[in-house]
């Protein structure tokens, strides 16, 4: 239920004075349907209207003059502008009006009258005359006070200019009363932040550039409110989910036997993650846990052991991967160790058809298949599970937040284990996954040789090819990545095919190509050839297949590396350095590099820690869309910037969890005020924007 105090803000924006049937849809599109949405539109810049004399006029600036009307110059022809010559003792300036009837202007501003006029000063095309086209203000001197010296500029659209938006924002502000303080007063005092209404008022009345900064006190306050509201929604969601019963799954001898048979020992981080997963599974509550770990950190085996536990308890698990190849690879990795303990796994992808598919479905339906590995196909409506208890989503960042949420809400009591190989800074993790419990695999399995990374300008590609030839002669294998350069996939494909021809000319015939337009079977065939060592070089367009594992591949060449995101480059590099062979990553770039591009490639050369790389990447990007997260359903914040305000995110997350621990019913005075905050922002699960 929405608190009554918010009713005025939740009225339709069409109730604002001056919003008629013409403007309502425009305002809706620009801001949203409610008065609140108009209130939440922030000015983006400001105009300083300096008052001066005509002699002191500066071309290109917005200025204000006090003048006498000298003459009305009526156009000789209809398609010429109407002009008014003004004068102030220091010079002349002409006001220019296109497509207006002069009569009205002349009546309002008769010759000899004194006026204040304000607008952008320009010079006419002959360079002789100062003029203002369609001045922003033209008023009798007595009304000079109506012209603001500093004017905030709002986002605008055709038919809805900034000044109109500003007027509506001011009206919305007038409807916003004092709201009860929902923030901790001590914290506000320490951070020197204003109350909500003061912050709102300041937002809409910036006096200088500093006031527009997201670091200004007003904007920080509003950002914190928004972050807290979001974190509360996420924490509540987490709490509700945990209150739902989940199938109880106990640690099993089956899983222990599989673990004992592994050719390696689990790392400390893997053991910890497994213990956390098992804690959830045994708790009787529904698990929704994310395992965040760098490429190669060994997430799969944690999932494998959890699925073995489920199987031992007579329940089914499904492991979903974003691509066919990955699904197949997972199946090949886990089917044998499971089978050795009498657990049957099946593979189900979109490519399965006919009788074979029907048999697989029967095995899933009657429970013979305890573990199902596949792509999206595993959730098609005709796939019926006998006793599904655990869903594992691999490379979950490729599915998008809302897709993940749908999975999470799928079966009753079904546990969710998500795995992500995009290490993200903790602050962003809280923003994206605040409703999940997170295990981090920060430690990598031992025995990995670090990948030597070098940045090489494209004109020196011949040297790279030379060294590649020698390495291949010694039995090495390499990936060669051609990025998405053009807008069209077809053009990129041509570029990649051209590159394959070049490479065959330089290195011999054992160069293969894999790209997004190929059929699944064709991709598999190429991958299989590469994995079997029949191909020395695998050329790929973009990152068709994240997560593939070819231990013998030790060289990664990335063309136009400056066009990739840092996290993506790190992912690609993670494809090599998995075997005993010394590995190398060559970042080819098109010179000259910008300073930021240089700094980004430097980071990759200096560290191999995905979490560090992600943090630095964020710093270097300094705002906007960190790590391309909008694609994965990043929340559409209105005040908060997850990069600039990242110090506030962790505080908000802690605060939210604390509040729910102490006062989940929101009954205390602060709790009641927080209800107002929650209603004000109205975060609903899944209200994050879908991709795009
Ligand atoms: P990712 O986290 O990228 O999904 P994988 O689960 O595919 O990583 O593991 C990468 C490789 O590391 C696999 O070949 C796997 O068998 C191996 N591996 C996993 N855990 C360990 C470990 N504790 N010690 C040695 N190798 C391991
Ligand atoms: Mg993996």
XYZ file of C-alpha atoms and ligand atoms in Angstrom:
720
model
C 0.000 0.000 0.000
C 1.289 3.408 -0.932
C 1.574 5.921 1.908
C -0.923 8.737 1.567
C 1.777 11.352 1.802
C 2.944 10.266 -1.652
C -0.422 10.535 -3.395
C 0.308 13.944 -4.930
C 3.515 12.596 -6.470
C 1.825 9.536 -7.849
C -0.861 11.508 -9.675
C -0.579 11.353 -13.472
C 1.804 13.949 -14.865
C -1.084 15.184 -16.991
C -2.465 16.783 -13.810
C 0.399 19.292 -13.852
C -0.743 22.735 -14.942
C -0.189 23.284 -18.640
C 0.088 19.606 -19.565
C -2.638 19.137 -22.131
C -3.404 16.308 -24.529
C -0.603 17.460 -26.833
C 2.169 17.587 -24.227
C 1.080 14.661 -22.064
C 2.425 11.925 -24.356
C 5.660 13.845 -24.911
C 6.168 14.295 -21.191
C 5.318 10.663 -20.607
C 7.977 9.603 -23.080
C 10.580 11.966 -21.679
C 9.981 11.500 -17.988
C 7.296 8.952 -17.296
C 3.598 8.889 -16.521
C 3.673 10.323 -12.998
C 4.302 13.643 -11.289
C 7.092 11.835 -9.472
C 8.748 11.008 -12.769
C 8.763 14.649 -13.763
C 10.210 15.536 -10.380
C 12.943 12.977 -10.973
C 14.166 14.504 -14.225
C 17.518 16.100 -13.489
C 18.866 19.197 -15.216
C 21.913 18.312 -17.270
C 23.578 21.658 -17.732
C 22.899 25.307 -17.096
C 22.771 28.592 -18.882
C 24.353 31.619 -17.247
C 22.442 34.660 -18.462
C 24.898 37.444 -17.918
C 23.480 40.965 -18.050
C 25.616 43.326 -20.120
C 25.546 46.218 -22.571
C 25.363 45.754 -26.316
C 28.957 46.988 -26.582
C 29.925 44.185 -24.192
C 27.982 41.500 -26.080
C 29.869 38.263 -26.714
C 28.946 36.243 -29.749
C 27.727 32.742 -29.000
C 26.817 33.521 -25.400
C 23.430 33.795 -23.814
C 23.147 37.328 -22.453
C 20.610 39.811 -21.177
C 20.298 43.439 -22.326
C 18.180 46.375 -21.277
C 17.208 48.225 -24.455
C 14.853 50.680 -26.102
C 12.875 49.525 -29.113
C 14.210 51.580 -32.009
C 12.241 50.327 -34.996
C 10.139 47.482 -36.357
C 11.541 46.329 -39.695
C 8.802 44.574 -41.574
C 9.843 41.953 -44.105
C 9.668 42.973 -47.740
C 8.646 39.442 -48.696
C 6.741 36.820 -46.788
C 9.664 34.391 -46.576
C 11.964 36.942 -44.924
C 12.134 37.331 -41.138
C 10.489 40.029 -39.097
C 13.089 42.173 -37.320
C 13.109 44.580 -34.389
C 16.033 46.955 -33.997
C 16.980 47.759 -30.414
C 19.446 50.126 -28.934
C 21.006 50.860 -25.523
C 23.333 53.831 -25.921
C 26.331 51.560 -26.492
C 25.120 50.030 -29.737
C 22.401 48.306 -31.727
C 21.177 44.747 -31.667
C 18.480 43.212 -33.867
C 15.884 40.715 -32.753
C 15.011 38.308 -35.562
C 11.749 36.371 -35.867
C 11.060 33.801 -38.538
C 7.532 32.966 -39.581
C 5.744 35.311 -37.226
C 3.145 37.970 -37.752
C 4.698 41.252 -36.772
C 1.486 42.991 -35.719
C 1.372 41.279 -32.401
C 5.068 41.972 -31.725
C 4.608 45.632 -32.561
C 1.600 45.998 -30.311
C 3.442 44.365 -27.408
C 6.699 46.212 -27.957
C 5.984 49.613 -29.503
C 8.866 51.768 -30.728
C 10.341 53.776 -27.899
C 9.358 51.291 -25.187
C 11.972 49.945 -22.799
C 12.524 46.198 -22.737
C 14.779 43.533 -21.260
C 15.749 40.964 -23.810
C 17.678 37.767 -23.318
C 18.945 35.130 -25.697
C 21.887 33.797 -27.621
C 23.890 36.537 -29.294
C 24.876 35.948 -32.919
C 26.198 37.951 -35.812
C 24.312 38.135 -39.103
C 25.721 36.432 -42.156
C 27.454 39.581 -43.384
C 29.158 39.906 -40.036
C 27.991 43.454 -39.586
C 25.035 43.209 -37.260
C 24.582 41.722 -33.773
C 21.358 39.803 -33.449
C 19.309 37.467 -31.342
C 17.037 35.038 -33.149
C 13.872 34.300 -31.229
C 14.973 35.672 -27.861
C 14.193 33.501 -24.820
C 12.770 36.546 -23.034
C 11.412 39.872 -24.251
C 9.770 41.664 -21.340
C 8.951 45.144 -20.074
C 11.750 46.355 -17.771
C 9.474 46.110 -14.738
C 9.377 42.350 -15.266
C 13.154 41.918 -15.527
C 13.059 39.901 -12.306
C 11.364 37.042 -14.151
C 14.533 36.323 -16.069
C 16.712 33.954 -14.092
C 20.401 34.656 -14.075
C 21.142 30.958 -14.045
C 18.818 28.589 -15.808
C 18.945 24.820 -15.574
C 18.737 22.966 -18.874
C 16.573 19.860 -18.918
C 16.446 17.041 -21.390
C 13.989 18.048 -24.084
C 12.335 16.698 -27.188
C 10.763 18.246 -30.257
C 7.632 20.005 -29.039
C 8.742 19.877 -25.422
C 11.536 22.396 -24.901
C 13.772 22.500 -21.841
C 12.028 25.553 -20.417
C 8.686 23.819 -20.466
C 10.129 20.778 -18.759
C 11.636 23.100 -16.195
C 8.273 24.670 -15.537
C 6.691 21.267 -15.030
C 9.549 20.166 -12.793
C 9.023 23.244 -10.648
C 5.351 22.441 -10.351
C 6.103 18.864 -9.453
C 8.471 20.183 -6.819
C 5.708 22.353 -5.394
C 3.626 19.215 -4.952
C 6.398 17.411 -3.131
C 5.892 18.000 0.540
C 8.240 17.307 3.396
C 8.720 13.588 3.764
C 9.723 11.825 6.963
C 13.489 11.307 7.227
C 14.295 7.699 6.334
C 18.033 7.952 6.530
C 20.007 7.479 9.686
C 20.450 11.028 11.056
C 23.945 10.334 12.357
C 25.036 9.124 8.949
C 23.523 12.130 7.210
C 25.345 14.400 9.580
C 28.640 12.675 9.087
C 28.291 12.815 5.305
C 26.923 16.362 5.482
C 23.914 15.524 3.356
C 20.705 17.572 3.202
C 17.209 16.245 3.821
C 15.230 14.917 0.871
C 13.166 18.005 0.124
C 16.183 20.295 0.327
C 18.098 17.974 -1.970
C 15.212 17.901 -4.453
C 14.946 21.674 -4.413
C 18.684 22.023 -4.966
C 18.572 19.493 -7.787
C 16.211 21.743 -9.675
C 18.029 24.981 -8.875
C 21.693 24.482 -9.713
C 23.705 27.657 -9.337
C 26.952 26.500 -10.895
C 28.643 23.561 -12.584
C 29.512 22.073 -9.219
C 25.830 21.693 -8.407
C 25.400 19.555 -11.517
C 28.088 17.145 -10.460
C 26.907 13.746 -9.249
C 29.220 14.387 -6.321
C 27.281 17.439 -5.156
C 25.668 16.920 -1.778
C 22.152 17.108 -3.139
C 22.791 14.584 -5.870
C 24.665 12.268 -3.546
C 21.767 12.342 -1.145
C 19.285 11.475 -3.876
C 21.593 8.806 -5.263
C 21.867 7.246 -1.841
C 18.106 7.259 -1.423
C 17.741 5.474 -4.718
C 20.452 2.943 -3.969
C 18.994 2.218 -0.568
C 15.525 1.751 -2.027
C 16.945 -0.665 -4.588
C 19.030 -2.557 -2.045
C 15.995 -2.853 0.209
C 14.004 -4.349 -2.648
C 16.805 -6.804 -3.417
C 17.314 -7.735 0.233
C 13.597 -8.282 0.682
C 13.493 -10.428 -2.375
C 16.342 -12.486 -0.961
C 14.573 -12.755 2.377
C 11.302 -13.894 0.823
C 13.044 -16.458 -1.288
C 14.807 -17.849 1.755
C 11.497 -18.106 3.519
C 10.279 -20.458 0.783
C 10.918 -24.101 1.400
C 13.515 -25.793 -0.792
C 14.035 -29.497 -1.330
C 16.499 -30.722 1.229
C 19.619 -32.118 -0.351
C 22.317 -33.624 1.814
C 26.010 -34.043 1.131
C 26.449 -37.539 -0.259
C 28.855 -40.429 -0.483
C 28.286 -40.336 -4.247
C 29.696 -36.838 -4.497
C 32.537 -37.692 -2.173
C 33.465 -40.648 -4.349
C 33.462 -38.414 -7.425
C 35.610 -35.877 -5.642
C 38.056 -38.564 -4.531
C 38.370 -39.811 -8.116
C 39.237 -36.375 -9.528
C 42.768 -36.051 -10.881
C 43.255 -33.019 -8.632
C 42.341 -31.730 -5.221
C 39.830 -28.948 -4.774
C 41.333 -25.560 -4.030
C 40.488 -23.857 -0.772
C 38.150 -21.523 -2.640
C 36.351 -24.434 -4.296
C 35.963 -26.192 -0.961
C 34.559 -23.048 0.568
C 32.105 -22.526 -2.287
C 31.009 -26.148 -2.131
C 30.475 -25.874 1.619
C 28.345 -22.759 1.088
C 26.299 -24.464 -1.597
C 25.810 -27.527 0.560
C 24.829 -25.342 3.488
C 22.089 -23.812 1.346
C 20.917 -27.127 -0.060
C 20.629 -28.718 3.341
C 18.940 -25.749 4.959
C 15.419 -26.439 3.789
C 15.366 -22.916 2.318
C 15.555 -22.214 -1.364
C 19.043 -21.547 -2.588
C 19.802 -18.789 -5.059
C 23.541 -18.585 -5.139
C 25.978 -17.136 -7.603
C 29.482 -18.469 -7.962
C 31.662 -15.698 -9.269
C 34.989 -16.901 -10.469
C 37.457 -16.026 -13.115
C 37.782 -18.167 -16.231
C 39.530 -21.350 -15.274
C 38.860 -20.979 -11.582
C 37.081 -24.333 -11.631
C 33.407 -23.602 -11.157
C 32.150 -26.642 -13.036
C 33.361 -29.155 -10.524
C 31.534 -27.384 -7.703
C 28.320 -27.672 -9.693
C 29.090 -31.283 -10.535
C 29.385 -32.248 -6.889
C 26.177 -30.428 -5.968
C 24.350 -32.233 -8.761
C 25.772 -35.536 -7.536
C 24.356 -34.760 -4.091
C 20.936 -34.155 -5.621
C 21.114 -37.381 -7.614
C 22.069 -39.328 -4.509
C 18.935 -37.956 -2.879
C 16.788 -39.136 -5.788
C 16.362 -35.693 -7.291
C 17.137 -34.221 -10.689
C 19.430 -31.372 -11.687
C 19.762 -29.427 -14.872
C 22.860 -27.620 -16.092
C 22.130 -24.978 -18.666
C 24.842 -23.431 -20.853
C 24.501 -20.513 -23.270
C 25.790 -22.379 -26.335
C 25.704 -25.829 -27.834
C 29.451 -26.248 -27.730
C 29.633 -25.346 -24.119
C 26.763 -27.668 -23.251
C 28.446 -30.491 -25.110
C 31.743 -29.815 -23.420
C 30.120 -29.815 -20.008
C 28.381 -33.050 -20.816
C 31.650 -34.640 -21.856
C 33.333 -33.464 -18.654
C 30.707 -34.577 -16.182
C 28.940 -37.587 -17.721
C 31.786 -40.035 -17.092
C 32.498 -39.246 -13.435
C 28.750 -39.368 -12.754
C 28.340 -42.646 -14.629
C 31.190 -44.138 -12.599
C 28.963 -43.655 -9.569
C 25.871 -44.984 -11.308
C 24.331 -41.579 -12.065
C 22.945 -41.060 -15.575
C 23.379 -37.729 -17.343
C 21.763 -36.788 -20.668
C 22.449 -34.030 -23.150
C 19.560 -32.017 -24.559
C 20.045 -29.214 -27.054
C 18.002 -27.598 -29.778
C 19.641 -29.887 -32.277
C 18.168 -33.035 -30.860
C 15.267 -34.168 -33.025
C 12.993 -37.095 -33.602
C 13.283 -40.452 -31.890
C 16.512 -39.651 -30.058
C 14.975 -36.533 -28.558
C 11.816 -38.404 -27.607
C 13.883 -40.994 -25.761
C 15.842 -38.287 -23.929
C 12.578 -36.641 -22.892
C 11.261 -39.974 -21.631
C 14.397 -40.444 -19.546
C 13.903 -37.012 -18.041
C 10.219 -37.603 -17.417
C 10.599 -40.973 -15.739
C 13.626 -39.915 -13.744
C 16.187 -42.267 -15.290
C 18.185 -39.171 -16.198
C 19.276 -37.618 -12.927
C 21.346 -34.899 -14.562
C 20.311 -33.001 -17.685
C 22.858 -30.882 -19.517
C 21.847 -28.574 -22.329
C 21.014 -25.208 -23.767
C 17.753 -23.257 -23.469
C 16.138 -26.411 -24.807
C 16.091 -27.852 -21.294
C 13.287 -25.475 -20.394
C 11.019 -25.943 -23.350
C 7.462 -26.688 -22.341
C 7.493 -30.276 -23.512
C 10.456 -31.077 -21.267
C 8.870 -32.511 -18.153
C 10.944 -33.332 -15.122
C 10.110 -36.006 -12.645
C 11.811 -34.421 -9.661
C 13.713 -31.291 -10.558
C 15.433 -29.840 -7.499
C 18.471 -27.926 -8.740
C 19.062 -25.653 -11.698
C 22.621 -24.700 -12.573
C 23.057 -21.822 -14.997
C 26.519 -21.521 -16.475
C 27.879 -18.230 -17.816
C 24.747 -16.722 -16.418
C 25.722 -13.168 -17.400
C 24.919 -14.200 -20.935
C 21.319 -14.779 -20.045
C 20.338 -11.378 -18.666
C 18.892 -10.525 -15.303
C 15.258 -11.027 -16.182
C 15.886 -14.371 -17.764
C 17.709 -15.426 -14.633
C 14.812 -14.197 -12.526
C 12.392 -16.231 -14.554
C 14.498 -19.309 -13.966
C 14.733 -18.508 -10.322
C 10.972 -18.368 -10.117
C 10.458 -21.431 -12.238
C 9.838 -24.520 -10.169
C 8.586 -24.637 -6.647
C 11.423 -25.151 -4.253
C 13.941 -25.521 -7.076
C 17.386 -24.351 -6.057
C 19.316 -22.056 -8.341
C 23.068 -22.113 -8.724
C 24.328 -19.490 -11.144
C 27.890 -19.309 -12.350
C 29.521 -16.247 -13.807
C 32.935 -15.909 -15.333
C 32.742 -12.151 -15.524
C 34.422 -11.060 -12.365
C 32.904 -7.782 -11.361
C 33.798 -5.432 -8.537
C 31.924 -6.033 -5.350
C 29.938 -2.838 -5.644
C 28.531 -3.842 -8.994
C 27.950 -7.324 -7.717
C 25.697 -5.855 -5.057
C 23.807 -3.888 -7.661
C 23.307 -6.752 -10.041
C 23.074 -9.664 -7.658
C 21.974 -8.140 -4.367
C 19.179 -10.688 -4.182
C 21.562 -13.617 -4.488
C 24.050 -15.133 -2.112
C 27.475 -14.984 -3.665
C 30.465 -17.288 -3.425
C 33.695 -16.053 -4.903
C 36.405 -18.237 -6.352
C 39.250 -15.795 -5.979
C 41.962 -18.436 -5.985
C 42.907 -20.342 -9.111
C 43.886 -23.995 -9.280
C 47.629 -24.424 -8.893
C 50.045 -25.202 -11.680
C 48.875 -22.608 -14.158
C 51.607 -20.783 -16.012
C 50.905 -17.074 -16.303
C 50.081 -15.917 -19.799
C 52.732 -13.574 -21.195
C 50.834 -10.658 -22.650
C 52.134 -8.215 -25.255
C 50.540 -5.330 -27.131
C 51.709 -5.119 -30.751
C 50.721 -2.542 -33.382
C 49.105 -4.056 -36.480
C 51.905 -2.896 -38.823
C 54.141 -5.355 -36.982
C 51.812 -8.283 -37.533
C 54.413 -10.049 -39.707
C 56.597 -10.545 -36.630
C 53.686 -12.080 -34.783
C 53.022 -14.443 -37.672
C 56.712 -15.414 -37.766
C 56.700 -16.396 -34.130
C 53.396 -18.127 -34.525
C 54.865 -20.243 -37.340
C 57.733 -21.342 -35.103
C 55.427 -22.138 -32.208
C 53.143 -24.208 -34.432
C 56.137 -26.098 -35.783
C 56.809 -27.007 -32.149
C 53.293 -28.385 -31.721
C 51.561 -25.351 -30.242
C 47.992 -24.306 -31.089
C 46.559 -20.830 -31.322
C 43.312 -18.890 -31.335
C 43.083 -15.904 -33.661
C 40.189 -13.570 -32.859
C 38.713 -11.200 -35.446
C 36.447 -8.701 -33.705
C 33.156 -7.229 -34.735
C 34.316 -4.190 -36.591
C 31.589 -3.243 -38.982
C 27.952 -2.876 -38.110
C 27.077 -5.853 -40.219
C 27.954 -9.400 -39.402
C 28.299 -10.199 -43.101
C 31.059 -7.636 -43.519
C 32.873 -8.945 -40.467
C 32.582 -12.436 -41.737
C 34.206 -11.400 -44.999
C 37.058 -9.816 -43.074
C 37.500 -12.971 -41.052
C 37.429 -15.170 -44.144
C 40.033 -12.945 -45.728
C 42.173 -13.327 -42.631
C 41.846 -17.099 -42.763
C 43.096 -17.010 -46.359
C 46.048 -14.869 -45.284
C 46.872 -17.177 -42.432
C 46.690 -20.243 -44.655
C 49.078 -18.561 -47.054
C 51.464 -17.716 -44.218
C 51.152 -20.770 -42.016
C 49.870 -23.598 -44.133
C 46.496 -25.305 -44.444
C 45.790 -26.173 -40.813
C 43.823 -22.984 -40.126
C 40.119 -23.295 -39.297
C 37.323 -20.774 -38.925
C 34.389 -20.701 -36.554
C 31.697 -18.023 -36.624
C 28.195 -17.246 -35.455
C 26.483 -17.980 -38.765
C 27.600 -21.602 -38.853
C 25.237 -24.416 -37.947
C 25.787 -26.101 -34.622
C 27.057 -29.261 -36.278
C 29.594 -27.359 -38.383
C 30.837 -25.497 -35.300
C 31.191 -28.721 -33.372
C 33.140 -30.303 -36.199
C 35.632 -27.431 -36.328
C 35.936 -27.346 -32.544
C 36.483 -31.084 -32.448
C 39.232 -30.816 -35.083
C 40.896 -28.094 -33.085
C 40.604 -29.975 -29.808
C 42.020 -33.095 -31.488
C 44.979 -31.129 -32.800
C 44.019 -31.471 -36.472
C 43.949 -27.687 -36.722
C 46.813 -25.531 -35.488
C 45.004 -22.232 -35.610
C 41.355 -21.549 -34.904
C 40.142 -18.245 -36.242
C 36.952 -16.948 -34.680
C 34.696 -13.946 -35.197
C 33.930 -12.315 -31.870
C 33.609 -14.443 -28.811
C 31.405 -17.059 -30.354
C 32.188 -19.583 -27.710
C 33.035 -18.359 -24.273
C 34.136 -21.118 -21.981
C 35.623 -23.628 -24.425
C 38.438 -25.637 -22.994
C 41.345 -26.709 -25.212
C 44.288 -27.199 -22.862
C 46.850 -27.525 -25.634
C 46.024 -24.093 -27.055
C 48.682 -21.745 -25.750
C 48.556 -18.687 -27.990
C 45.779 -16.127 -28.244
C 46.005 -13.419 -30.884
C 43.348 -10.697 -30.749
C 43.026 -8.321 -33.658
C 41.841 -4.792 -32.943
C 42.090 -5.503 -29.265
C 41.474 -1.818 -28.555
C 37.859 -2.360 -29.564
C 37.150 -4.998 -26.968
C 36.125 -4.370 -23.414
C 38.775 -5.154 -20.869
C 36.713 -7.857 -19.247
C 36.173 -9.462 -22.627
C 39.883 -9.416 -23.419
C 40.529 -10.992 -20.078
C 37.987 -13.701 -20.868
C 39.616 -14.396 -24.191
C 43.037 -14.574 -22.647
C 41.651 -17.066 -20.171
C 41.225 -19.541 -23.046
C 44.969 -20.142 -23.004
C 47.368 -20.882 -20.170
C 45.432 -23.994 -19.214
C 48.065 -26.549 -20.027
C 51.693 -27.058 -19.169
C 52.965 -25.123 -22.181
C 54.166 -21.547 -21.773
C 51.343 -19.349 -23.053
C 51.130 -15.999 -24.774
C 48.460 -13.452 -25.561
C 49.099 -10.939 -28.328
C 46.939 -7.832 -28.346
C 47.131 -6.429 -31.854
C 46.045 -2.826 -32.060
C 45.563 -0.156 -34.632
C 47.928 2.716 -33.764
C 47.918 5.350 -32.467
C 46.249 4.387 -29.218
C 44.386 6.901 -27.120
C 45.709 7.379 -23.623
C 42.838 5.457 -22.101
C 43.183 2.616 -24.601
C 46.886 2.474 -23.782
C 46.158 2.395 -20.061
C 43.621 -0.382 -20.536
C 45.998 -2.612 -22.483
C 48.663 -1.896 -19.854
C 46.409 -3.218 -17.121
C 46.021 -6.484 -18.962
C 49.763 -6.785 -19.355
C 50.315 -6.179 -15.672
C 47.736 -8.377 -13.974
C 45.857 -11.588 -14.476
C 43.393 -11.110 -11.658
C 39.940 -10.692 -13.149
C 38.605 -8.834 -10.131
C 41.434 -6.298 -10.275
C 40.961 -5.894 -14.016
C 37.255 -5.296 -13.611
C 37.848 -2.683 -10.917
C 40.425 -0.816 -13.019
C 38.258 -1.014 -16.085
C 35.505 0.645 -14.141
C 37.818 3.421 -12.983
C 39.059 4.082 -16.482
C 35.622 4.190 -17.971
C 34.529 6.493 -15.209
C 30.807 6.189 -15.674
C 28.371 5.474 -18.421
C 27.810 1.796 -18.969
C 30.357 -0.093 -16.933
C 31.383 -3.349 -18.538
C 28.470 -3.193 -20.939
C 26.177 -4.089 -18.101
C 23.081 -2.484 -19.598
C 22.986 -5.557 -21.790
C 22.603 -7.718 -18.755
C 19.697 -5.801 -17.336
C 21.396 -3.216 -15.228
C 18.953 -1.185 -13.159
C 17.773 2.022 -14.768
C 18.820 4.392 -12.014
C 17.700 8.000 -12.190
C 20.098 9.541 -9.711
C 22.676 6.925 -8.899
C 25.655 6.246 -11.095
C 27.045 2.849 -10.180
C 30.547 4.026 -10.947
C 30.610 7.506 -9.490
C 28.557 6.522 -6.469
C 30.141 3.150 -5.951
C 31.241 4.059 -2.433
C 27.574 4.387 -1.555
C 26.483 1.024 -2.903
C 28.168 -1.078 -0.250
C 26.871 1.223 2.467
C 23.345 0.956 1.102
C 23.574 -2.831 0.886
C 24.770 -3.115 4.488
C 22.152 -0.674 5.619
C 19.396 -2.588 3.838
C 20.378 -5.937 5.330
C 20.656 -4.408 8.762
C 17.214 -2.862 8.472
C 15.688 -6.181 7.452
C 17.445 -8.024 10.242
C 16.184 -5.646 12.852
C 12.830 -4.572 11.584
C 11.600 -6.678 8.688
C 8.050 -5.473 9.337
C 9.072 -1.804 9.000
C 7.324 -1.033 12.268
C 9.850 1.283 13.921
C 9.736 5.031 13.193
C 12.622 4.687 10.759
C 10.969 1.601 9.313
C 7.802 3.585 8.608
C 9.808 6.309 6.920
C 11.606 3.659 4.868
C 8.238 2.447 3.621
C 7.784 5.901 2.148
C 11.206 5.672 0.512
C 10.423 2.258 -0.914
C 7.127 3.430 -2.299
C 8.727 6.556 -3.696
C 11.110 4.535 -5.833
C 8.823 1.607 -6.318
C 11.436 -1.011 -7.260
C 9.717 -4.145 -8.314
C 11.624 -7.297 -8.949
C 12.457 -7.373 -12.610
C 11.838 -3.653 -13.052
C 15.361 -3.478 -14.385
C 15.437 -2.782 -18.061
C 15.633 -5.681 -20.435
C 18.627 -5.880 -22.723
C 18.997 -3.115 -25.263
P 35.565 -22.220 -15.144
O 35.519 -21.665 -13.774
O 36.139 -21.254 -16.119
O 34.259 -22.785 -15.603
P 36.371 -24.940 -15.300
O 35.412 -25.444 -14.322
O 36.070 -25.166 -16.730
O 36.618 -23.410 -15.072
O 37.798 -25.500 -14.942
C 38.887 -25.211 -15.763
C 39.880 -26.363 -15.744
O 40.495 -26.465 -14.470
C 39.237 -27.699 -16.009
O 40.046 -28.411 -16.892
C 39.187 -28.356 -14.653
O 39.256 -29.750 -14.734
C 40.415 -27.796 -13.984
N 40.322 -27.732 -12.526
C 39.236 -27.418 -11.798
N 39.522 -27.407 -10.481
C 40.824 -27.744 -10.371
C 41.724 -27.912 -9.276
N 41.318 -27.734 -8.028
N 42.996 -28.231 -9.542
C 43.422 -28.405 -10.802
N 42.624 -28.276 -11.894
C 41.351 -27.933 -11.684
Mg 32.973 -22.611 -17.061
